[in-house]
Amino acid sequence: MNTATYTVEGMTCGHCVSSAKEEVGEVAGVGGVEVDLATGLLTVTSDAPLDPARVAAAVEAAGYRLAVGS
Amino acid sequence: MNTATYTVEGMTCGHCVSSAKEEVGEVAGVGGVEVDLATGLLTVTSDAPLDPARVAAAVEAAGYRLAVGS
């Protein structure tokens, strides 16, 4: 199991958390997604390592962005 | 046509606006609902005057609240 963490910017409420989780959860290979609103921490688990660009694209599709360097 | 305006507190994003609009739109007699995120202004149109308590209850069911005196 691989676990990667990112920081998401722009989420303001629980609806935002749900949207981000749903979009990242649809990335091929993702097994689990956790998002903490207060910190913006996005934790993604997968069987094989994921391309961070695909995670970033999913976060952007939900309407948010990854913090630079996260 | 009756138009009543209220101020909603606690909305932080477009998802919140959608939730509030949906819940208030389900109140019997409501014909139209507009919500402005920046100001919190909720505008409700209806054929007959509405009981403000029912609007307040719908706003609270969505997870927000009316400003005191609105």
PDB file of C-alpha atoms in Angstrom:
ATOM      1  CA  MET A   1       0.000   0.000   0.000  1.00  0.00           C
ATOM      2  CA  ASN A   2       1.254   3.444  -0.947  1.00  0.00           C
ATOM      3  CA  THR A   3       0.261   6.561   0.933  1.00  0.00           C
ATOM      4  CA  ALA A   4       0.861  10.053  -0.385  1.00  0.00           C
ATOM      5  CA  THR A   5      -0.074  13.343   1.235  1.00  0.00           C
ATOM      6  CA  TYR A   6      -0.756  16.705  -0.353  1.00  0.00           C
ATOM      7  CA  THR A   7      -2.064  20.038   0.839  1.00  0.00           C
ATOM      8  CA  VAL A   8      -5.205  21.343  -0.821  1.00  0.00           C
ATOM      9  CA  GLU A   9      -5.934  25.064  -0.904  1.00  0.00           C
ATOM     10  CA  GLY A  10      -9.309  26.708  -1.317  1.00  0.00           C
ATOM     11  CA  MET A  11     -11.627  24.371   0.566  1.00  0.00           C
ATOM     12  CA  THR A  12     -13.950  26.256   2.888  1.00  0.00           C
ATOM     13  CA  CYS A  13     -16.530  23.792   4.170  1.00  0.00           C
ATOM     14  CA  GLY A  14     -17.613  20.196   4.390  1.00  0.00           C
ATOM     15  CA  HIS A  15     -19.145  20.350   0.929  1.00  0.00           C
ATOM     16  CA  CYS A  16     -15.733  21.221  -0.461  1.00  0.00           C
ATOM     17  CA  VAL A  17     -14.204  18.259   1.360  1.00  0.00           C
ATOM     18  CA  SER A  18     -16.832  15.962  -0.155  1.00  0.00           C
ATOM     19  CA  SER A  19     -16.208  17.284  -3.650  1.00  0.00           C
ATOM     20  CA  ALA A  20     -12.455  16.887  -3.374  1.00  0.00           C
ATOM     21  CA  LYS A  21     -12.752  13.370  -1.938  1.00  0.00           C
ATOM     22  CA  GLU A  22     -15.142  12.306  -4.651  1.00  0.00           C
ATOM     23  CA  GLU A  23     -13.009  13.616  -7.499  1.00  0.00           C
ATOM     24  CA  VAL A  24      -9.715  12.212  -6.191  1.00  0.00           C
ATOM     25  CA  GLY A  25     -11.450   8.922  -5.408  1.00  0.00           C
ATOM     26  CA  GLU A  26     -12.252   8.537  -9.100  1.00  0.00           C
ATOM     27  CA  VAL A  27      -8.586   8.555 -10.125  1.00  0.00           C
ATOM     28  CA  ALA A  28      -7.646   5.100 -11.399  1.00  0.00           C
ATOM     29  CA  GLY A  29      -5.754   3.113  -8.774  1.00  0.00           C
ATOM     30  CA  VAL A  30      -6.881   5.129  -5.772  1.00  0.00           C
ATOM     31  CA  GLY A  31      -8.026   2.944  -2.903  1.00  0.00           C
ATOM     32  CA  GLY A  32      -8.786   5.516  -0.254  1.00  0.00           C
ATOM     33  CA  VAL A  33      -8.957   9.274   0.237  1.00  0.00           C
ATOM     34  CA  GLU A  34      -9.018  11.284   3.425  1.00  0.00           C
ATOM     35  CA  VAL A  35      -9.293  15.063   3.595  1.00  0.00           C
ATOM     36  CA  ASP A  36      -8.944  17.297   6.628  1.00  0.00           C
ATOM     37  CA  LEU A  37     -10.673  20.631   6.161  1.00  0.00           C
ATOM     38  CA  ALA A  38      -8.794  22.492   8.889  1.00  0.00           C
ATOM     39  CA  THR A  39      -5.342  21.667   7.557  1.00  0.00           C
ATOM     40  CA  GLY A  40      -6.185  20.977   3.901  1.00  0.00           C
ATOM     41  CA  LEU A  41      -4.329  17.686   4.232  1.00  0.00           C
ATOM     42  CA  LEU A  42      -5.244  15.194   1.506  1.00  0.00           C
ATOM     43  CA  THR A  43      -4.127  11.611   2.106  1.00  0.00           C
ATOM     44  CA  VAL A  44      -4.357   9.208  -0.814  1.00  0.00           C
ATOM     45  CA  THR A  45      -3.766   5.479  -0.558  1.00  0.00           C
ATOM     46  CA  SER A  46      -3.222   3.194  -3.527  1.00  0.00           C
ATOM     47  CA  ASP A  47      -1.785  -0.206  -4.332  1.00  0.00           C
ATOM     48  CA  ALA A  48       0.804   1.247  -6.706  1.00  0.00           C
ATOM     49  CA  PRO A  49       2.405   4.692  -6.601  1.00  0.00           C
ATOM     50  CA  LEU A  50       0.290   7.339  -8.328  1.00  0.00           C
ATOM     51  CA  ASP A  51       1.379  10.104 -10.651  1.00  0.00           C
ATOM     52  CA  PRO A  52       0.962  13.259  -8.536  1.00  0.00           C
ATOM     53  CA  ALA A  53      -0.139  15.103 -11.674  1.00  0.00           C
ATOM     54  CA  ARG A  54      -3.260  12.970 -11.798  1.00  0.00           C
ATOM     55  CA  VAL A  55      -4.055  13.800  -8.195  1.00  0.00           C
ATOM     56  CA  ALA A  56      -3.451  17.473  -8.888  1.00  0.00           C
ATOM     57  CA  ALA A  57      -5.736  17.327 -11.931  1.00  0.00           C
ATOM     58  CA  ALA A  58      -8.518  15.733  -9.885  1.00  0.00           C
ATOM     59  CA  VAL A  59      -8.187  18.372  -7.173  1.00  0.00           C
ATOM     60  CA  GLU A  60      -8.401  21.079  -9.825  1.00  0.00           C
ATOM     61  CA  ALA A  61     -11.402  19.407 -11.429  1.00  0.00           C
ATOM     62  CA  ALA A  62     -13.131  19.699  -8.057  1.00  0.00           C
ATOM     63  CA  GLY A  63     -12.372  23.415  -8.048  1.00  0.00           C
ATOM     64  CA  TYR A  64      -9.368  23.561  -5.711  1.00  0.00           C
ATOM     65  CA  ARG A  65      -5.593  23.429  -6.067  1.00  0.00           C
ATOM     66  CA  LEU A  66      -2.615  21.784  -4.484  1.00  0.00           C
ATOM     67  CA  ALA A  67      -0.297  23.987  -2.499  1.00  0.00           C
ATOM     68  CA  VAL A  68       3.018  24.539  -4.278  1.00  0.00           C
ATOM     69  CA  GLY A  69       5.512  21.913  -3.182  1.00  0.00           C
ATOM     70  CA  SER A  70       2.890  19.693  -1.544  1.00  0.00           C
TER      71      SER A  70
ATOM     72  CA  MET B   1     -46.040  38.008  -6.252  1.00  0.00           C
ATOM     73  CA  ASN B   2     -44.469  38.463  -2.838  1.00  0.00           C
ATOM     74  CA  THR B   3     -40.757  39.000  -2.380  1.00  0.00           C
ATOM     75  CA  ALA B   4     -39.034  38.714   0.982  1.00  0.00           C
ATOM     76  CA  THR B   5     -35.345  39.112   1.726  1.00  0.00           C
ATOM     77  CA  TYR B   6     -33.283  37.672   4.544  1.00  0.00           C
ATOM     78  CA  THR B   7     -29.614  37.517   5.403  1.00  0.00           C
ATOM     79  CA  VAL B   8     -28.078  34.076   5.783  1.00  0.00           C
ATOM     80  CA  GLU B   9     -24.988  33.558   7.924  1.00  0.00           C
ATOM     81  CA  GLY B  10     -22.481  30.751   7.660  1.00  0.00           C
ATOM     82  CA  MET B  11     -22.318  30.112   3.929  1.00  0.00           C
ATOM     83  CA  THR B  12     -18.744  29.871   2.697  1.00  0.00           C
ATOM     84  CA  CYS B  13     -18.861  28.625  -0.887  1.00  0.00           C
ATOM     85  CA  GLY B  14     -20.999  27.841  -3.879  1.00  0.00           C
ATOM     86  CA  HIS B  15     -21.914  24.458  -2.452  1.00  0.00           C
ATOM     87  CA  CYS B  16     -23.416  26.218   0.539  1.00  0.00           C
ATOM     88  CA  VAL B  17     -25.432  28.466  -1.753  1.00  0.00           C
ATOM     89  CA  SER B  18     -26.767  25.419  -3.589  1.00  0.00           C
ATOM     90  CA  SER B  19     -27.739  23.702  -0.346  1.00  0.00           C
ATOM     91  CA  ALA B  20     -29.539  26.747   0.979  1.00  0.00           C
ATOM     92  CA  LYS B  21     -31.364  27.344  -2.305  1.00  0.00           C
ATOM     93  CA  GLU B  22     -32.450  23.732  -2.513  1.00  0.00           C
ATOM     94  CA  GLU B  23     -33.791  23.599   1.029  1.00  0.00           C
ATOM     95  CA  VAL B  24     -35.647  26.925   0.876  1.00  0.00           C
ATOM     96  CA  GLY B  25     -36.989  25.998  -2.551  1.00  0.00           C
ATOM     97  CA  GLU B  26     -38.737  23.013  -0.993  1.00  0.00           C
ATOM     98  CA  VAL B  27     -40.812  25.185   1.341  1.00  0.00           C
ATOM     99  CA  ALA B  28     -44.460  25.004   0.269  1.00  0.00           C
ATOM    100  CA  GLY B  29     -45.498  28.071  -1.690  1.00  0.00           C
ATOM    101  CA  VAL B  30     -42.017  29.181  -2.682  1.00  0.00           C
ATOM    102  CA  GLY B  31     -41.768  30.057  -6.344  1.00  0.00           C
ATOM    103  CA  GLY B  32     -38.192  31.244  -6.604  1.00  0.00           C
ATOM    104  CA  VAL B  33     -35.055  31.523  -4.511  1.00  0.00           C
ATOM    105  CA  GLU B  34     -31.940  33.577  -5.113  1.00  0.00           C
ATOM    106  CA  VAL B  35     -28.891  33.582  -2.869  1.00  0.00           C
ATOM    107  CA  ASP B  36     -25.863  35.848  -3.049  1.00  0.00           C
ATOM    108  CA  LEU B  37     -22.821  34.314  -1.403  1.00  0.00           C
ATOM    109  CA  ALA B  38     -20.892  37.556  -0.929  1.00  0.00           C
ATOM    110  CA  THR B  39     -23.669  39.324   0.953  1.00  0.00           C
ATOM    111  CA  GLY B  40     -25.606  36.332   2.269  1.00  0.00           C
ATOM    112  CA  LEU B  41     -28.747  37.874   0.796  1.00  0.00           C
ATOM    113  CA  LEU B  42     -31.558  35.366   0.351  1.00  0.00           C
ATOM    114  CA  THR B  43     -34.460  36.508  -1.822  1.00  0.00           C
ATOM    115  CA  VAL B  44     -37.605  34.396  -1.771  1.00  0.00           C
ATOM    116  CA  THR B  45     -40.563  34.915  -4.095  1.00  0.00           C
ATOM    117  CA  SER B  46     -43.964  33.371  -3.562  1.00  0.00           C
ATOM    118  CA  ASP B  47     -47.542  33.865  -4.653  1.00  0.00           C
ATOM    119  CA  ALA B  48     -48.753  34.364  -1.075  1.00  0.00           C
ATOM    120  CA  PRO B  49     -46.795  35.773   1.873  1.00  0.00           C
ATOM    121  CA  LEU B  50     -44.715  33.110   3.636  1.00  0.00           C
ATOM    122  CA  ASP B  51     -44.245  32.545   7.324  1.00  0.00           C
ATOM    123  CA  PRO B  52     -40.657  33.678   7.957  1.00  0.00           C
ATOM    124  CA  ALA B  53     -40.321  30.879  10.517  1.00  0.00           C
ATOM    125  CA  ARG B  54     -40.626  28.325   7.734  1.00  0.00           C
ATOM    126  CA  VAL B  55     -37.887  30.037   5.763  1.00  0.00           C
ATOM    127  CA  ALA B  56     -35.714  30.160   8.855  1.00  0.00           C
ATOM    128  CA  ALA B  57     -36.328  26.469   9.495  1.00  0.00           C
ATOM    129  CA  ALA B  58     -35.329  25.593   5.942  1.00  0.00           C
ATOM    130  CA  VAL B  59     -32.148  27.647   6.219  1.00  0.00           C
ATOM    131  CA  GLU B  60     -31.308  25.861   9.458  1.00  0.00           C
ATOM    132  CA  ALA B  61     -32.049  22.487   7.903  1.00  0.00           C
ATOM    133  CA  ALA B  62     -29.415  23.317   5.288  1.00  0.00           C
ATOM    134  CA  GLY B  63     -26.931  24.011   8.071  1.00  0.00           C
ATOM    135  CA  TYR B  64     -26.985  27.810   8.185  1.00  0.00           C
ATOM    136  CA  ARG B  65     -28.896  30.487  10.066  1.00  0.00           C
ATOM    137  CA  LEU B  66     -30.652  33.755   9.450  1.00  0.00           C
ATOM    138  CA  ALA B  67     -29.018  36.867  10.802  1.00  0.00           C
ATOM    139  CA  VAL B  68     -30.896  38.286  13.769  1.00  0.00           C
ATOM    140  CA  GLY B  69     -33.437  40.836  12.583  1.00  0.00           C
ATOM    141  CA  SER B  70     -33.223  39.791   8.940  1.00  0.00           C
TER     142      SER B  70
END
